[in-house]
Amino acid sequence: MDPCISVSGLRKSYGSLNAVDGVSFDVEYGKVFGFLGPNGAGKTTTIRVLTTVVHPTSGNVRIFGQDIVKHSREIKKRIGVVLQEPSFEANLTVERALELYGLMWGMPGEKRRDRARDLVEKFDLASFKGMKNDELSIGQRRRVQVAREFMHDMDLLFLDEPTVGLDPAARRMLLDYVKKHVKGGLTVFFTTHIMEEAEYLCDEIAIINKGRIIATDTPAGLKQRYGGVKAVEIRLKDSTAQSVMHIIRPIAGASAIETPAEGTIRISSAEAQEMLVRIIESLSKNAVQIESVSVNPPTLEEVFLTVIGNEKS
Ligand SMILES: Nc1ncnc2c1ncn2[C@@H]1O[C@H](COP(=O)(O)OP(=O)(O)OP(=O)(O)O)[C@@H](O)[C@H]1O
Ligand SMILES: [Mg+2]
């Protein structure tokens, strides 16, 4: 079976600028694909091409196995998109906006009303459902904008920074709502600047910089490949950190050693895990008792900064 999205050698130029400069990737059905990258990297431009808003300059894009230029009408019927820029009808109430959006997509009456009621509840819109769009706060408006997209059934959803302006509870609610639909078979193309979010939601992540994809992997795979610095923390039972420093230091070499508490030692290094084994051996040889050890994996944020940093240097 064809993948849900298949992009090969996609380029989109504006004058002499290659906003998207030859990207290739596939997204399987029922997966969340995350597109991460600094401002101006080409994320929104890619979404605009994939949602048939603008034509590619060159390259091939197939969605549901069909060419997006030749079959844009059929494809459009099966996709949803929440754009980065706010779009709303200023004078409509929230309820009316949902209703109209459902109507626009040809959702039958009963289903439309049920869906709107459900979205008001799920997106916690009840307290302002009678208010007009332009009276809402930024986060409230964004919630309506995302909720609205779920008024129709779709197979593929594009979300361009959907959580900007959302408070933590609303953000979690949105991510969980999307997750639930993914379990039900929805495929999602997602951009964000918040690494925890990408990690929470995405099955696969591509990092894009200056129009080119510079890394693609699962969140765990990226961390393994690029998450150089790891930290290990050792809590001692009855000894102070200072009293064992002469044992630790020769093993840790030039790595950073911190003592966040009197009996705690933290070492940050790419080889932290290997060092840990040697440290435990040495400490027990010297009859130093250990209360606990923990290894902190790198965050996706560290990976992102490393990958983008490597590009610059
Ligand atoms: N219509 C346009 N005309 C000219 N240049 C454009 C146009 N749209 C985008 N660009 C340029 O293309 C590049 C990529 O922009 P894009 O909006 O895709 O970035 P992005 O990754 O979505 O960034 P952000 O994180 O800020 O949303 C930028 O340098 C931008 O200035
Ligand atoms: Mg953008």
GROMACS .gro file of N, CA, C and O and ligand atoms in nm, residues 12-15 17-20 35-48 54 84 160-161 191-193 208 210-211, ligand 1:
model
  159
   12LYS      N    1   1.017   2.443  -0.327
   12LYS     CA    2   0.929   2.557  -0.348
   12LYS      C    3   1.013   2.684  -0.339
   12LYS      O    4   1.073   2.713  -0.235
   13SER      N    5   1.019   2.758  -0.448
   13SER     CA    6   1.102   2.878  -0.451
   13SER      C    7   1.015   3.002  -0.458
   13SER      O    8   0.910   3.002  -0.524
   14TYR      N    9   1.061   3.106  -0.390
   14TYR     CA   10   1.004   3.239  -0.405
   14TYR      C   11   1.116   3.326  -0.459
   14TYR      O   12   1.208   3.359  -0.384
   15GLY      N   13   1.113   3.356  -0.587
   15GLY     CA   14   1.225   3.428  -0.646
   15GLY      C   15   1.351   3.344  -0.633
   15GLY      O   16   1.352   3.226  -0.669
   17LEU      N   17   1.484   3.262  -0.350
   17LEU     CA   18   1.487   3.190  -0.223
   17LEU      C   19   1.422   3.052  -0.237
   17LEU      O   20   1.308   3.040  -0.282
   18ASN      N   21   1.497   2.947  -0.200
   18ASN     CA   22   1.438   2.814  -0.195
   18ASN      C   23   1.382   2.791  -0.055
   18ASN      O   24   1.453   2.747   0.035
   19ALA      N   25   1.255   2.826  -0.038
   19ALA     CA   26   1.191   2.812   0.095
   19ALA      C   27   1.189   2.666   0.137
   19ALA      O   28   1.209   2.632   0.253
   20VAL      N   29   1.163   2.578   0.039
   20VAL     CA   30   1.174   2.433   0.060
   20VAL      C   31   1.268   2.384  -0.049
   20VAL      O   32   1.246   2.408  -0.167
   35PHE      N   33   0.713   1.796   1.227
   35PHE     CA   34   0.806   1.876   1.148
   35PHE      C   35   0.859   1.984   1.240
   35PHE      O   36   0.784   2.073   1.281
   36LEU      N   37   0.985   1.976   1.274
   36LEU     CA   38   1.042   2.074   1.366
   36LEU      C   39   1.151   2.152   1.295
   36LEU      O   40   1.222   2.098   1.212
   37GLY      N   41   1.164   2.277   1.331
   37GLY     CA   42   1.270   2.357   1.270
   37GLY      C   43   1.257   2.501   1.312
   37GLY      O   44   1.150   2.544   1.353
   38PRO      N   45   1.367   2.575   1.302
   38PRO     CA   46   1.365   2.715   1.346
   38PRO      C   47   1.273   2.801   1.258
   38PRO      O   48   1.227   2.755   1.154
   39ASN      N   49   1.248   2.922   1.302
   39ASN     CA   50   1.165   3.015   1.225
   39ASN      C   51   1.222   3.029   1.085
   39ASN      O   52   1.343   3.042   1.067
   40GLY      N   53   1.135   3.023   0.986
   40GLY     CA   54   1.177   3.042   0.848
   40GLY      C   55   1.238   2.918   0.784
   40GLY      O   56   1.291   2.924   0.673
   41ALA      N   57   1.228   2.802   0.852
   41ALA     CA   58   1.292   2.681   0.801
   41ALA      C   59   1.221   2.623   0.679
   41ALA      O   60   1.281   2.552   0.599
   42GLY      N   61   1.092   2.651   0.667
   42GLY     CA   62   1.017   2.597   0.553
   42GLY      C   63   0.901   2.507   0.593
   42GLY      O   64   0.843   2.440   0.507
   43LYS      N   65   0.865   2.507   0.719
   43LYS     CA   66   0.758   2.419   0.768
   43LYS      C   67   0.622   2.457   0.710
   43LYS      O   68   0.552   2.374   0.651
   44THR      N   69   0.586   2.584   0.726
   44THR     CA   70   0.455   2.629   0.677
   44THR      C   71   0.448   2.619   0.525
   44THR      O   72   0.346   2.578   0.469
   45THR      N   73   0.559   2.651   0.459
   45THR     CA   74   0.561   2.641   0.312
   45THR      C   75   0.533   2.497   0.270
   45THR      O   76   0.456   2.473   0.177
   46THR      N   77   0.594   2.401   0.339
   46THR     CA   78   0.569   2.259   0.307
   46THR      C   79   0.421   2.228   0.325
   46THR      O   80   0.359   2.164   0.239
   47ILE      N   81   0.364   2.275   0.435
   47ILE     CA   82   0.221   2.249   0.460
   47ILE      C   83   0.136   2.313   0.350
   47ILE      O   84   0.040   2.254   0.302
   48ARG      N   85   0.172   2.431   0.309
   48ARG     CA   86   0.094   2.499   0.205
   48ARG      C   87   0.097   2.421   0.073
   48ARG      O   88  -0.002   2.413   0.002
   54VAL      N   89  -0.054   2.616  -0.247
   54VAL     CA   90   0.040   2.666  -0.349
   54VAL      C   91   0.099   2.548  -0.426
   54VAL      O   92   0.107   2.437  -0.374
   84GLN      N   93  -0.129   2.825   1.049
   84GLN     CA   94  -0.058   2.898   1.155
   84GLN      C   95  -0.123   3.033   1.181
   84GLN      O   96  -0.139   3.074   1.294
  160ASP      N   97  -0.051   2.331   1.200
  160ASP     CA   98   0.067   2.418   1.200
  160ASP      C   99   0.071   2.498   1.329
  160ASP      O  100  -0.002   2.596   1.344
  161GLU      N  101   0.153   2.453   1.422
  161GLU     CA  102   0.165   2.515   1.555
  161GLU      C  103   0.028   2.537   1.620
  161GLU      O  104  -0.008   2.649   1.656
  191THR      N  105   0.336   2.059   1.326
  191THR     CA  106   0.456   2.138   1.353
  191THR      C  107   0.443   2.204   1.489
  191THR      O  108   0.332   2.236   1.535
  192THR      N  109   0.553   2.222   1.555
  192THR     CA  110   0.554   2.287   1.686
  192THR      C  111   0.694   2.336   1.716
  192THR      O  112   0.791   2.291   1.655
  193HIS      N  113   0.705   2.428   1.810
  193HIS     CA  114   0.836   2.468   1.861
  193HIS      C  115   0.856   2.412   2.002
  193HIS      O  116   0.957   2.439   2.066
  208ILE      N  117   1.392   2.021   1.008
  208ILE     CA  118   1.416   2.093   0.884
  208ILE      C  119   1.485   2.225   0.916
  208ILE      O  120   1.455   2.290   1.015
  210LYS      N  121   1.660   2.565   0.693
  210LYS     CA  122   1.686   2.631   0.565
  210LYS      C  123   1.634   2.549   0.446
  210LYS      O  124   1.705   2.528   0.346
  211GLY      N  125   1.513   2.498   0.462
  211GLY     CA  126   1.448   2.428   0.351
  211GLY      C  127   1.491   2.284   0.330
  211GLY      O  128   1.442   2.219   0.239
  314LIG     N1  129   0.474   3.401   0.003
  314LIG     C1  130   0.606   3.413   0.024
  314LIG     N2  131   0.683   3.495  -0.051
  314LIG     C2  132   0.815   3.504  -0.029
  314LIG     N3  133   0.883   3.437   0.064
  314LIG     C3  134   0.812   3.354   0.142
  314LIG     C4  135   0.671   3.337   0.127
  314LIG     N4  136   0.629   3.246   0.219
  314LIG     C5  137   0.738   3.210   0.289
  314LIG     N5  138   0.848   3.273   0.243
  314LIG     C6  139   0.986   3.257   0.295
  314LIG     O1  140   1.014   3.119   0.297
  314LIG     C7  141   1.091   3.083   0.411
  314LIG     C8  142   1.021   2.974   0.486
  314LIG     O2  143   0.904   3.025   0.548
  314LIG     P1  144   0.802   2.934   0.630
  314LIG     O3  145   0.683   3.017   0.660
  314LIG     O4  146   0.780   2.808   0.555
  314LIG     O5  147   0.886   2.904   0.762
  314LIG     P2  148   0.844   2.823   0.893
  314LIG     O6  149   0.938   2.709   0.907
  314LIG     O7  150   0.700   2.793   0.888
  314LIG     O8  151   0.876   2.928   1.008
  314LIG     P3  152   0.798   2.962   1.147
  314LIG     O9  153   0.852   2.868   1.251
  314LIG    O10  154   0.841   3.101   1.175
  314LIG    O11  155   0.652   2.949   1.124
  314LIG     C9  156   1.111   3.212   0.489
  314LIG    O12  157   1.238   3.262   0.462
  314LIG    C10  158   1.002   3.304   0.438
  314LIG    O13  159   1.042   3.438   0.443
   0.00000   0.00000   0.00000
